[in-house]
Coordinates of C-alpha atoms in Angstrom, one line a residue:
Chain A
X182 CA 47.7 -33.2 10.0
X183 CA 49.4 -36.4 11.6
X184 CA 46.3 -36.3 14.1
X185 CA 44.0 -36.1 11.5
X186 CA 45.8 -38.6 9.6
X187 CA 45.9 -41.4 12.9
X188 CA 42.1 -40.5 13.2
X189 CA 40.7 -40.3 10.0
X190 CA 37.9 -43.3 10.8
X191 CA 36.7 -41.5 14.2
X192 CA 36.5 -38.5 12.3
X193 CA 34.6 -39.9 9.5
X194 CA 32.3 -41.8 12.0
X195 CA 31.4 -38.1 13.7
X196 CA 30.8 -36.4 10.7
X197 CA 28.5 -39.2 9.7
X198 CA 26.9 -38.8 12.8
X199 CA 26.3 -35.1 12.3
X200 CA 24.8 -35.5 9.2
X201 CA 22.5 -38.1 10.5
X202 CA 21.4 -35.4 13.5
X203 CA 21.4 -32.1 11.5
X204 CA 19.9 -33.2 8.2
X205 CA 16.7 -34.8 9.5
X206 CA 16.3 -31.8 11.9
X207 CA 16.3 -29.7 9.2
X208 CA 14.0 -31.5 6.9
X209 CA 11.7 -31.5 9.8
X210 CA 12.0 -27.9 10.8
X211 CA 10.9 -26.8 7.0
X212 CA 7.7 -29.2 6.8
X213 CA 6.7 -28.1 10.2
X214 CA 8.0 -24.2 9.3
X215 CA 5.8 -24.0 6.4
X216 CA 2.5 -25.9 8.1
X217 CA 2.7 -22.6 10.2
X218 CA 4.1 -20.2 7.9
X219 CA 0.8 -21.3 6.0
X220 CA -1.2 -21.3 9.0
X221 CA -0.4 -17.4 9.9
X222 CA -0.6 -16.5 6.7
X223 CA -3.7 -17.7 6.3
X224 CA -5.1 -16.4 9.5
X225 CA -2.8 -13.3 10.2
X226 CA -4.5 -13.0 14.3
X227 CA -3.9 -17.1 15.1
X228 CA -0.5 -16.4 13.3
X229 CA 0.6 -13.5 15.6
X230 CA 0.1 -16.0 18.3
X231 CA 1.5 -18.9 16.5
X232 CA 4.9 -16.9 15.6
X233 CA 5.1 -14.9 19.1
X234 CA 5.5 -18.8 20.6
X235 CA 7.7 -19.8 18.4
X236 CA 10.6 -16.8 18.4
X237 CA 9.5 -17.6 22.7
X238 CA 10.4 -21.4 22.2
X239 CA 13.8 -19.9 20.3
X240 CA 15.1 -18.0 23.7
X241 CA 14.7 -21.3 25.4
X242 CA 18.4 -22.1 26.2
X243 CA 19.8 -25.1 24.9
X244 CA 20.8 -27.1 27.6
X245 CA 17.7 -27.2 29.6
X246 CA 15.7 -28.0 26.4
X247 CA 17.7 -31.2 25.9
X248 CA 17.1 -31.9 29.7
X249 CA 13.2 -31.5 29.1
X250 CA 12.8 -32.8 25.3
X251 CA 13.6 -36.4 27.1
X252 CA 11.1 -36.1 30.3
X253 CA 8.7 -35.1 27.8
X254 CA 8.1 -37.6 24.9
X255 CA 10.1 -40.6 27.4
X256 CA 13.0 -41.0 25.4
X257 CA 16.2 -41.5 26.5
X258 CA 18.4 -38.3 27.1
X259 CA 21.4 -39.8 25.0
X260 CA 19.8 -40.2 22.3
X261 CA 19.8 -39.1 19.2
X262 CA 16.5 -38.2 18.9
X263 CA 16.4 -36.2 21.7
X264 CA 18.6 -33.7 19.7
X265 CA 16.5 -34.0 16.4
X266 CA 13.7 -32.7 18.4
X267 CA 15.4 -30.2 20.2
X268 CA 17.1 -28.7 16.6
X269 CA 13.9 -28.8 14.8
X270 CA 12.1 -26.6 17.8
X271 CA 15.0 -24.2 17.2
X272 CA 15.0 -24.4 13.4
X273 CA 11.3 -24.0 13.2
X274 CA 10.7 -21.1 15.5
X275 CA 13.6 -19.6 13.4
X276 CA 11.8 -20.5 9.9
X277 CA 8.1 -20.3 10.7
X278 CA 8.2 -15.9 10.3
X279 CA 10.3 -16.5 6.5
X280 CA 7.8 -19.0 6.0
X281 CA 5.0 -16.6 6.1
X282 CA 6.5 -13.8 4.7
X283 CA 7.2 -16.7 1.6
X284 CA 3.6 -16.8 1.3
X285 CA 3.4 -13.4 1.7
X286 CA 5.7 -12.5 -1.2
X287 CA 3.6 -14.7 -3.2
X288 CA 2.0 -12.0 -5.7
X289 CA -1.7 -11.5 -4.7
X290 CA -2.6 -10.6 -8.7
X291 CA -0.8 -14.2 -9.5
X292 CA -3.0 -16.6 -6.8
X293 CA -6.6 -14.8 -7.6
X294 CA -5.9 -15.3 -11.7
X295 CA -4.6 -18.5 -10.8
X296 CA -8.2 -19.3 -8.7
X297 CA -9.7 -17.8 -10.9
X298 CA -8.8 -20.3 -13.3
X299 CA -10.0 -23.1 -11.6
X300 CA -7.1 -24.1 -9.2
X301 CA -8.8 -26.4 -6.2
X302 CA -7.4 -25.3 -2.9
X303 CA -5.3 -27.8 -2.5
X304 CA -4.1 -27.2 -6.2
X305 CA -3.6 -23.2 -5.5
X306 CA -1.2 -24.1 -2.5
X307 CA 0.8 -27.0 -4.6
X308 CA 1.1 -25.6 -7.9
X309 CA 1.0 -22.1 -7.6
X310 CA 1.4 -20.7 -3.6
X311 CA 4.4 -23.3 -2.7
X312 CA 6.2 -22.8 -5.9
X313 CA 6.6 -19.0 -5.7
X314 CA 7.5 -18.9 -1.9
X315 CA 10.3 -20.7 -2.6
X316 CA 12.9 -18.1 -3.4
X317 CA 11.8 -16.2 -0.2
X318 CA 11.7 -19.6 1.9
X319 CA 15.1 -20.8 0.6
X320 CA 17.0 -17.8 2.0
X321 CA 15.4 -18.9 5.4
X322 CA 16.0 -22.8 5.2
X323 CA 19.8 -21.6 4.0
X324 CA 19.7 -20.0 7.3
X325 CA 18.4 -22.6 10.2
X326 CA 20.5 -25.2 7.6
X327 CA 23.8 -23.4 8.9
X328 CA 22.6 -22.8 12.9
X329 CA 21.4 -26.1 12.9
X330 CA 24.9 -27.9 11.8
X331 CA 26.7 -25.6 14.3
X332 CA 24.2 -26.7 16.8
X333 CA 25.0 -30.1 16.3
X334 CA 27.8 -29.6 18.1
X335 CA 26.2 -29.2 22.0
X336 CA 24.9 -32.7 21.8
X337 CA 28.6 -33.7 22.8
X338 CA 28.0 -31.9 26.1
X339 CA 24.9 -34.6 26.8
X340 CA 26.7 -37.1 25.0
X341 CA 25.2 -37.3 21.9
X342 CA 28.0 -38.3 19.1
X343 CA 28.9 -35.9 16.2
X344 CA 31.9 -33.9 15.2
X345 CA 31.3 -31.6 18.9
X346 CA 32.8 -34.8 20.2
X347 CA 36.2 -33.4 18.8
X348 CA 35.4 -30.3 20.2
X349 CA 35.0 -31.4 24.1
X350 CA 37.3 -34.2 23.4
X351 CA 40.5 -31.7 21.9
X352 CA 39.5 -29.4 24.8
X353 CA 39.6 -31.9 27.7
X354 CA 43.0 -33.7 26.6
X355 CA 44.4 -30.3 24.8
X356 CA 44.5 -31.3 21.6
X357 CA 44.4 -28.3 19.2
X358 CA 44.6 -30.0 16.1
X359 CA 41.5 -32.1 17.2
X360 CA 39.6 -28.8 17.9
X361 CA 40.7 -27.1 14.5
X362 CA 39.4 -30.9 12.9
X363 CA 36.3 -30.3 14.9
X364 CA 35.5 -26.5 14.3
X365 CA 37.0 -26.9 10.3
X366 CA 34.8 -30.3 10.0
X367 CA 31.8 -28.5 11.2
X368 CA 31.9 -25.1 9.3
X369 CA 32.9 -27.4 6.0
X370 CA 29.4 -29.3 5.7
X371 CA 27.5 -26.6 7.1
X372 CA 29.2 -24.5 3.2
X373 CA 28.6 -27.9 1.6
X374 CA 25.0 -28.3 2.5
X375 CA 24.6 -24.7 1.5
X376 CA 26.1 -24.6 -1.7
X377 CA 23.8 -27.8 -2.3
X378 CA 20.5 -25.7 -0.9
X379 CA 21.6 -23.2 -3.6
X380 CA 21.9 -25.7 -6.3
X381 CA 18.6 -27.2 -5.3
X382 CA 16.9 -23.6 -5.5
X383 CA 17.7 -22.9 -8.7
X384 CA 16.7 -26.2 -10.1
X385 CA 13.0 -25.8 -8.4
X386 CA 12.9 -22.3 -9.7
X387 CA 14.1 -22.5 -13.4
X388 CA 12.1 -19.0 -14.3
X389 CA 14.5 -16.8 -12.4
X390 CA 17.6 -18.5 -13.9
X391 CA 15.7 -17.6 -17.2
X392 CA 14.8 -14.3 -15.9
X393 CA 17.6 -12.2 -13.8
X394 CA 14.4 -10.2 -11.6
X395 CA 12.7 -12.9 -11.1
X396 CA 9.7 -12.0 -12.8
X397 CA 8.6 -9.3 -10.0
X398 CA 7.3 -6.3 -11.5
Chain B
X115 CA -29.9 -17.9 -22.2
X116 CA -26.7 -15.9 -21.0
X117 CA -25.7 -14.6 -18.1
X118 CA -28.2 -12.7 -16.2
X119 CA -27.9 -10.9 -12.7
X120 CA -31.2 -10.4 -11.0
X121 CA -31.5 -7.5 -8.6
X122 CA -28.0 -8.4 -7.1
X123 CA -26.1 -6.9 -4.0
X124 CA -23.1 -7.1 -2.5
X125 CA -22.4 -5.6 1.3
X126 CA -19.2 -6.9 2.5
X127 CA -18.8 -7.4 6.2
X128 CA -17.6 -4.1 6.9
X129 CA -20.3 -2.3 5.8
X130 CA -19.0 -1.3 2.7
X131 CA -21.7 -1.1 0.0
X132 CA -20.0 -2.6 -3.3
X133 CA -23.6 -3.2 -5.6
X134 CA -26.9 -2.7 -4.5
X135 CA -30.1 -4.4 -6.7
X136 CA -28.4 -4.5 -9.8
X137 CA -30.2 -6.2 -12.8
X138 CA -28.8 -7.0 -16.2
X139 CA -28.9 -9.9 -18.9
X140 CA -26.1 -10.9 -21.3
X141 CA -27.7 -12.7 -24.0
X142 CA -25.2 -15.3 -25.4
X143 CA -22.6 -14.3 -27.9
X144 CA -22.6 -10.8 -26.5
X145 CA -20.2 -8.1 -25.0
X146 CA -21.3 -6.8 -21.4
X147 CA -18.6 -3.8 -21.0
X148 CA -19.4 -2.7 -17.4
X149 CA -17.4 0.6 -16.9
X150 CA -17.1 2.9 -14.1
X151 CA -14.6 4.6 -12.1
X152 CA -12.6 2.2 -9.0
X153 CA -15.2 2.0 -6.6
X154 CA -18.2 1.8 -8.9
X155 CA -18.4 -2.2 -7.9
X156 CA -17.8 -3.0 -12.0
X157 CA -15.0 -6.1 -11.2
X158 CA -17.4 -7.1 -8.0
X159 CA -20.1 -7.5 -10.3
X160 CA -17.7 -9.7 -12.7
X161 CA -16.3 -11.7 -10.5
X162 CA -20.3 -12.9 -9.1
X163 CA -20.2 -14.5 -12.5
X164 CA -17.5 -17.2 -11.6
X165 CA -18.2 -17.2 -7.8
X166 CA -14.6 -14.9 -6.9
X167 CA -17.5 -12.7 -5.3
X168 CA -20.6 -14.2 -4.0
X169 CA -23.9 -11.5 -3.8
X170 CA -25.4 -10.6 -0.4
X171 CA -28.5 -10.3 -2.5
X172 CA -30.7 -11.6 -5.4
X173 CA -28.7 -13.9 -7.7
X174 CA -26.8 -14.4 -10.7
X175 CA -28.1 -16.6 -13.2
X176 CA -26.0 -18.9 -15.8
X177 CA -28.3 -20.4 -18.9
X178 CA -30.9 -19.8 -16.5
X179 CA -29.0 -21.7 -13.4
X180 CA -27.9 -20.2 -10.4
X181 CA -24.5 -20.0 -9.9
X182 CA -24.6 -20.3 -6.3
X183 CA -26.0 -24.2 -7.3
X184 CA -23.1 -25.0 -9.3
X185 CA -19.4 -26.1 -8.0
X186 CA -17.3 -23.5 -7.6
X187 CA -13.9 -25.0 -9.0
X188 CA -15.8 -26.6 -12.0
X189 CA -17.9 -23.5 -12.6
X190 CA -14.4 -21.6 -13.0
X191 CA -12.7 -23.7 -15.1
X192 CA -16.0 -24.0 -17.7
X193 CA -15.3 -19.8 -17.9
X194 CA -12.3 -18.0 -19.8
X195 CA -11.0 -15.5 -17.5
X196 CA -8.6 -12.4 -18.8
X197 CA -7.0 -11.3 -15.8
X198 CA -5.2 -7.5 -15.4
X199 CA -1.6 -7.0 -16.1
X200 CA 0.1 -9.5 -14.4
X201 CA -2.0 -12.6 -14.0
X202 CA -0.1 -14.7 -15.9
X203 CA 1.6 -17.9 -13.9
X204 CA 5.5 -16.8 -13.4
X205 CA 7.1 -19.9 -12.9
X206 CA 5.2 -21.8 -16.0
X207 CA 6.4 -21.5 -19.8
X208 CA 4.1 -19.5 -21.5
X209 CA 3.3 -22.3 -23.3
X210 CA 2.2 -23.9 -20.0
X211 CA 0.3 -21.1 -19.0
X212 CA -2.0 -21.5 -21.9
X213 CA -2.4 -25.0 -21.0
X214 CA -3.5 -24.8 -17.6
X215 CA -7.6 -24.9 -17.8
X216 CA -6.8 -28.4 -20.0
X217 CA -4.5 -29.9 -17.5
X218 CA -6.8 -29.0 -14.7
X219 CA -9.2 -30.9 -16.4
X220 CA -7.4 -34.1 -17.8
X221 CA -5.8 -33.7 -20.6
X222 CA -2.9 -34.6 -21.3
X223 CA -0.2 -32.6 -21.5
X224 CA 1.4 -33.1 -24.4
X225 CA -2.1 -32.8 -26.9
X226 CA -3.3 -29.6 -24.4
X227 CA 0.9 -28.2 -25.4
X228 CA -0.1 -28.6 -28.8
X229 CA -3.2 -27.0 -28.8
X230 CA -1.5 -24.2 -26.8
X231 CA 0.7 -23.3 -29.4
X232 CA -1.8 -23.0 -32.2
X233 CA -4.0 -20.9 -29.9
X234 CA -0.5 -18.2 -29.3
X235 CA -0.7 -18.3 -33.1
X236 CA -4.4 -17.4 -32.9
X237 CA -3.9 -14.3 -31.0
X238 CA -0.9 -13.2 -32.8
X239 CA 1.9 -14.6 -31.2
X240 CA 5.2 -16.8 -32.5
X241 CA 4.7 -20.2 -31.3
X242 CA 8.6 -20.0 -30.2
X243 CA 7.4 -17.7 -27.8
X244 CA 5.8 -20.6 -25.7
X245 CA 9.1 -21.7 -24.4
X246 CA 9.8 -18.5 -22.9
X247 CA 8.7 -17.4 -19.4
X248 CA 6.0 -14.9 -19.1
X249 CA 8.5 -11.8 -17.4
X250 CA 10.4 -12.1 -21.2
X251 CA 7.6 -10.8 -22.8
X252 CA 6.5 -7.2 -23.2
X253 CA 3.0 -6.3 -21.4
X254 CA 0.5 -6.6 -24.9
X255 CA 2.7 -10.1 -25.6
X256 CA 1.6 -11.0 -22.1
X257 CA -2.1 -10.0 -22.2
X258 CA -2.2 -11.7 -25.6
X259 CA -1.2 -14.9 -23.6
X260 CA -4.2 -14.4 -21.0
X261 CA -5.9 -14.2 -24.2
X262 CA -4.7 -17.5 -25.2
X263 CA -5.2 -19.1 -22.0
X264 CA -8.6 -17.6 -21.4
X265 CA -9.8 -19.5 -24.7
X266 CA -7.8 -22.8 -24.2
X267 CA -10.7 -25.0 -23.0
X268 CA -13.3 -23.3 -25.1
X269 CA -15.6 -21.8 -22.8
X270 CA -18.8 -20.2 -23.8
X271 CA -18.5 -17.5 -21.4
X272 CA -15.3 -15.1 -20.9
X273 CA -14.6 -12.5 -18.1
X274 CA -12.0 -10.0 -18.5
X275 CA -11.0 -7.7 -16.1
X276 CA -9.3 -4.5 -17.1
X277 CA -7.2 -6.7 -19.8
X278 CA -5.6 -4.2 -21.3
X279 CA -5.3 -1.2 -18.9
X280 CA -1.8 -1.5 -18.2
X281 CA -0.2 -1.5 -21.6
X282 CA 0.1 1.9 -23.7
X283 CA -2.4 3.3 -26.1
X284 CA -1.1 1.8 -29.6
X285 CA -0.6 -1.8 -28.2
X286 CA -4.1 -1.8 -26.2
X287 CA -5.5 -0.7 -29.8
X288 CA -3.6 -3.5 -31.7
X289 CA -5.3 -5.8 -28.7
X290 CA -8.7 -4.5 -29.0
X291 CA -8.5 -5.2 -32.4
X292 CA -7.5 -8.5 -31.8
X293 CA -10.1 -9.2 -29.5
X294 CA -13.1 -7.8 -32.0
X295 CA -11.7 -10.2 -34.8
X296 CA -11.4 -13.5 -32.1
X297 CA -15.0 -12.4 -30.9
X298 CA -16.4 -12.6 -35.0
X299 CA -15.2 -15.7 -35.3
X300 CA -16.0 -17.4 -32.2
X301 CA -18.7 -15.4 -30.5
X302 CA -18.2 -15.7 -26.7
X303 CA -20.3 -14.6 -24.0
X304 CA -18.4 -11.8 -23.1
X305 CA -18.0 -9.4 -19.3
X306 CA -15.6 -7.2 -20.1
X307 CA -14.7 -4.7 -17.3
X308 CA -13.1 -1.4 -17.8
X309 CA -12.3 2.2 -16.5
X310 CA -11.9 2.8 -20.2
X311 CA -14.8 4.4 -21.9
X312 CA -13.4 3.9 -25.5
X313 CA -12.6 0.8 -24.8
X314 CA -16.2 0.0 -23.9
X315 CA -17.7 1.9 -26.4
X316 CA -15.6 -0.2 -28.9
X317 CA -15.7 -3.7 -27.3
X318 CA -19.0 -3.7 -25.6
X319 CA -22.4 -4.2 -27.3
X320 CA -24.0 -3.2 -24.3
X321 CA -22.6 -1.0 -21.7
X322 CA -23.6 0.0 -18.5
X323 CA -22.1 3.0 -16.7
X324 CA -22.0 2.2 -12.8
X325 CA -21.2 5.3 -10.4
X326 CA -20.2 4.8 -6.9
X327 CA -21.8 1.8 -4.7
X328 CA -22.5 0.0 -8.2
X329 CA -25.6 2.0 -9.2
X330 CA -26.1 2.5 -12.4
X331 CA -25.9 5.5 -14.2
X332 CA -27.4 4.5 -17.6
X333 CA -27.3 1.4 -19.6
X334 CA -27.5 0.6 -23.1
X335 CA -25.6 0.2 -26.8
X336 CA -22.6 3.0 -27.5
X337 CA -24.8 4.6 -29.9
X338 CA -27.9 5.2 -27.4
X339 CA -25.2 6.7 -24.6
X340 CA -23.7 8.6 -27.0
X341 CA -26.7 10.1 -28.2
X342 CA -28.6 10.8 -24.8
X343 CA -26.4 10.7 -22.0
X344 CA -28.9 10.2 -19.5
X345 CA -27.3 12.6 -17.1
X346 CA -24.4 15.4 -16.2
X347 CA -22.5 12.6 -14.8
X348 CA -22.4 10.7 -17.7
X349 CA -21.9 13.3 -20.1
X350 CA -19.0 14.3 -18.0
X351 CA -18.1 9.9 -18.2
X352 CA -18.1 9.7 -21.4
X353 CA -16.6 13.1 -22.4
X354 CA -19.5 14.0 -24.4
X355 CA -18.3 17.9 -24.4
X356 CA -14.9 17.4 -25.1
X357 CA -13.0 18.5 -28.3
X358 CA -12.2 14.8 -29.8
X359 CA -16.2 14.0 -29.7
X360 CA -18.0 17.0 -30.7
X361 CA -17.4 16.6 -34.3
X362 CA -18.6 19.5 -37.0
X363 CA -18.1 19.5 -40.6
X364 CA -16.7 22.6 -42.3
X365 CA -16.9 22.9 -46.1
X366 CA -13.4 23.6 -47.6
X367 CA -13.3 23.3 -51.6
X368 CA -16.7 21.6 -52.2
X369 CA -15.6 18.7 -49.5
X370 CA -16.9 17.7 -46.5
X371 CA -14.6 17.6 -43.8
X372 CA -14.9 16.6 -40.3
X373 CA -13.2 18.4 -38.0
X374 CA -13.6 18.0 -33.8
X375 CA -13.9 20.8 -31.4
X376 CA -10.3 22.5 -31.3
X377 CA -10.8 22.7 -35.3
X378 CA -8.1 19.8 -36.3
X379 CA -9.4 18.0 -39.3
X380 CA -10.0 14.4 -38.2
X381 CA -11.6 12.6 -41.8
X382 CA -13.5 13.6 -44.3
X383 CA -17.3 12.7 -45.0
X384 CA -18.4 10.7 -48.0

């Protein structure tokens, strides 16, 4: 603890600095997630393509991709951008599929009453299509929410601040309780952003708090 | 006036043949109960009425205006539609459900709440009930909320497809009831669709009997298909041999009394 204790401002400083890479990464993946979870849902043949590319862009390891991400859009390779972009290709290719299966789970009897009705397009996807894919979609974002905060982490190797820093650091000077700081750090926000995805879920979907099955009959 | 369809068709792009030159008129404040077996184009001819389904062929006329003229999203909202088992919005209070036609349109919330809860009221439903979400109530509370929400901006015209298929015998009788008393008073233009032939002998002031492809297989008022089935296959639709509507009278202790096929006394005649 005395390590932790004599570093408590560096550590707070990285973990800032994770939360500043992983949480705009995330918020990113999900937009661009559902645009094509939407996208192949709509059109199932442009989607097979559309999803096939992304689960490709996934197996794209991530060292190169932080080599080319920079090269690409001109940006430095230390920055932090550079590893936004690179976490939101690896979040969305992860997401887009949940994302249209979301849609997907969306009950079909539900969206024709609902246009039936009178919802506009835009209305129908807004009010009715986005609000019921969000059980099935929150399962997914609780997934690429975790990967993406342990992620984080291989920015360090490049040079890109956040709580990995402890890991290379504690590795290269043999400092175990910097490593345990680092590993702990990281696997504590990733539960904390989780628990607050969770609590997030249920206040967007009130009707299943109300109603254990969730209404699916 | 009404709804009328002129010589309408419907091939859908893989060849399937859903209607072929159908031609009917609604007049206004009527019952259109289009019955058939699945596969007798019945809910493909509804759903031409509010654009879900647009004809290959001929057209369908509202007050004399083809719908194929009129904005879609504003042609659905200006018609109640009854959807199956089901329909209902899951994630709004059933309160909001009701509302939604009057949202869509402008009002506000609060006076379209309002006039939400007096309509659950309406069709025989606790107020209190609007709080609740629509998978706590049983399957005839539910359809009596499509109900509801099918009436909530006053159309002239409601479609209803197979409203109240999917709830048992007693309860769809309680509904149809409903319904009958709610059409009295307010006298809607009414496309109902059913696979039910009671039901559309008991709802319907016309009814038309569609067999496969949507060709119809005779078309008039309950009384006039009951008393000429215009073919075997109707007869055999409407169950014209069996026990429950080949009523007799016997003559037991200078009474009249009905009795159907199998014997079993079902009323006595005054």
């Amino acid at each position: 603890m005395s390590w932790l204790e004599a570093n408590r401002d560096y550590v707070l400083d990285m973990l800032v600095q994770h939360v500043r890479l992983s949480v705009p990464a995330i918020v990113i993946s999900v937009v661009v997630a559902i645009v094509l979870g939407r996208v192949a849902w709509r059109w199932p043949r442009v989607g097979t393509v559309v999803l096939g590319t992304a689960s490709l862009l996934y197996s794209v390891p991530a060292l190169p991709l932080l080599i080319v991400i920079p090269v690409l859009l001109g940006i430095p390779l230390r920055s932090g951008l550079t590893l936004v972009v690179a976490l939101a290709v690896y979040g969305t290719a992860l997401l887009a599929g949940t994302a249209a299966d979301a849609f997907r789970s969306v009950d079909g009897r539900v969206r024709e009453a609902a246009e039936a009705m009178g919802y506009s397009r835009a209305g129908l996807f807004w009010k009715v299509d986005l609000p019921l894919a969000v059980p099935v979609l929150l399962s997914g974002v609780r997934v690429i929410t975790v990967s993406t905060v342990s992620l984080v982490t291989i920015g360090a190797l490049v040079g890109i601040p956040s709580l990995g820093n402890l890991l290379t650091d504690g590795f290269q000077r043999d400092i175990r309780a910097e490593i345990v700081t680092g590993v702990v750090g990281t696997m504590l926000l990733a539960v904390v952003l989780d628990v607050l995805l969770v609590v997030l879920g249920r206040l967007a979907t009130p009707w299943r708090v109300a109603t254990p099955t969730g209404g699916a009959r | 006036m009404g709804i009328e369809f002129r010589d309408v068709g419907k091939t859908y792009p893989d060849g399937t043949v859903a209607v072929t030159g159908f031609s009917c008129t609604v007049p206004s404040h009527r019952t259109l109960a289009l019955v058939g077996t699945s596969g007798s184009g019945k809910t493909t001819l509804m759903r031409m009425v509010n654009r879900m389904v647009e004809p290959t062929t001929g057209t369908v006329l509202i007050d004399e205006r083809d719908v194929l003229g009129l904005d879609k999203v504003e042609l659905r909202r200006s018609i109640g539609y009854v959807p199956q088992a089901g329909g209902l919005l899951p994630h709004r209070r059933v309160v909001d459900n009701v509302a939604t036609v009057p949202v869509l349109t402008g009002t506000p919330r609060g006076a379209a709440r309002d006039a939400a809860l007096a309509l659950l009221e309406r069709v025989g439903l606790d107020p209190a009930l609007g709080r609740r979400y629509p998978a706590q109530l049983s399957g005839g509370q539910q359809q009596r909320v499509a109900v509801a929400r099918a009436l909530a901006a006053d159309p002239n015209i409601l479609l209803m497809d197979e409203p109240f298929g999917a709830v048992d015998p007693i309860v769809r009788r309680g509904l149809q009831d409903q319904l009958l008393q709610l059409q009295a008073e307010l006298g809607k233009t009414i496309v109902l669709v059913t696979h039910d032939i009671d039901e559309a002998f008991r709802l319907g002031d016309e009814v038309v009997i569609l067999r496969t492809g949507g060709i119809v297989a005779q078309a008039g008022t309950p009384k006039e298909i009951v008393a000429a089935p215009a073919d075997d296959f109707v007869r055999d639709f409407i169950g014209a041999d069996r026990a429950d509507r080949a009523l007799r009278t016997v003559d037991i202790d200078g009474r009249s009394v009905v009795v159907d096929g199998d014997g079993r006394p079902v009323g006595v005649l005054e």
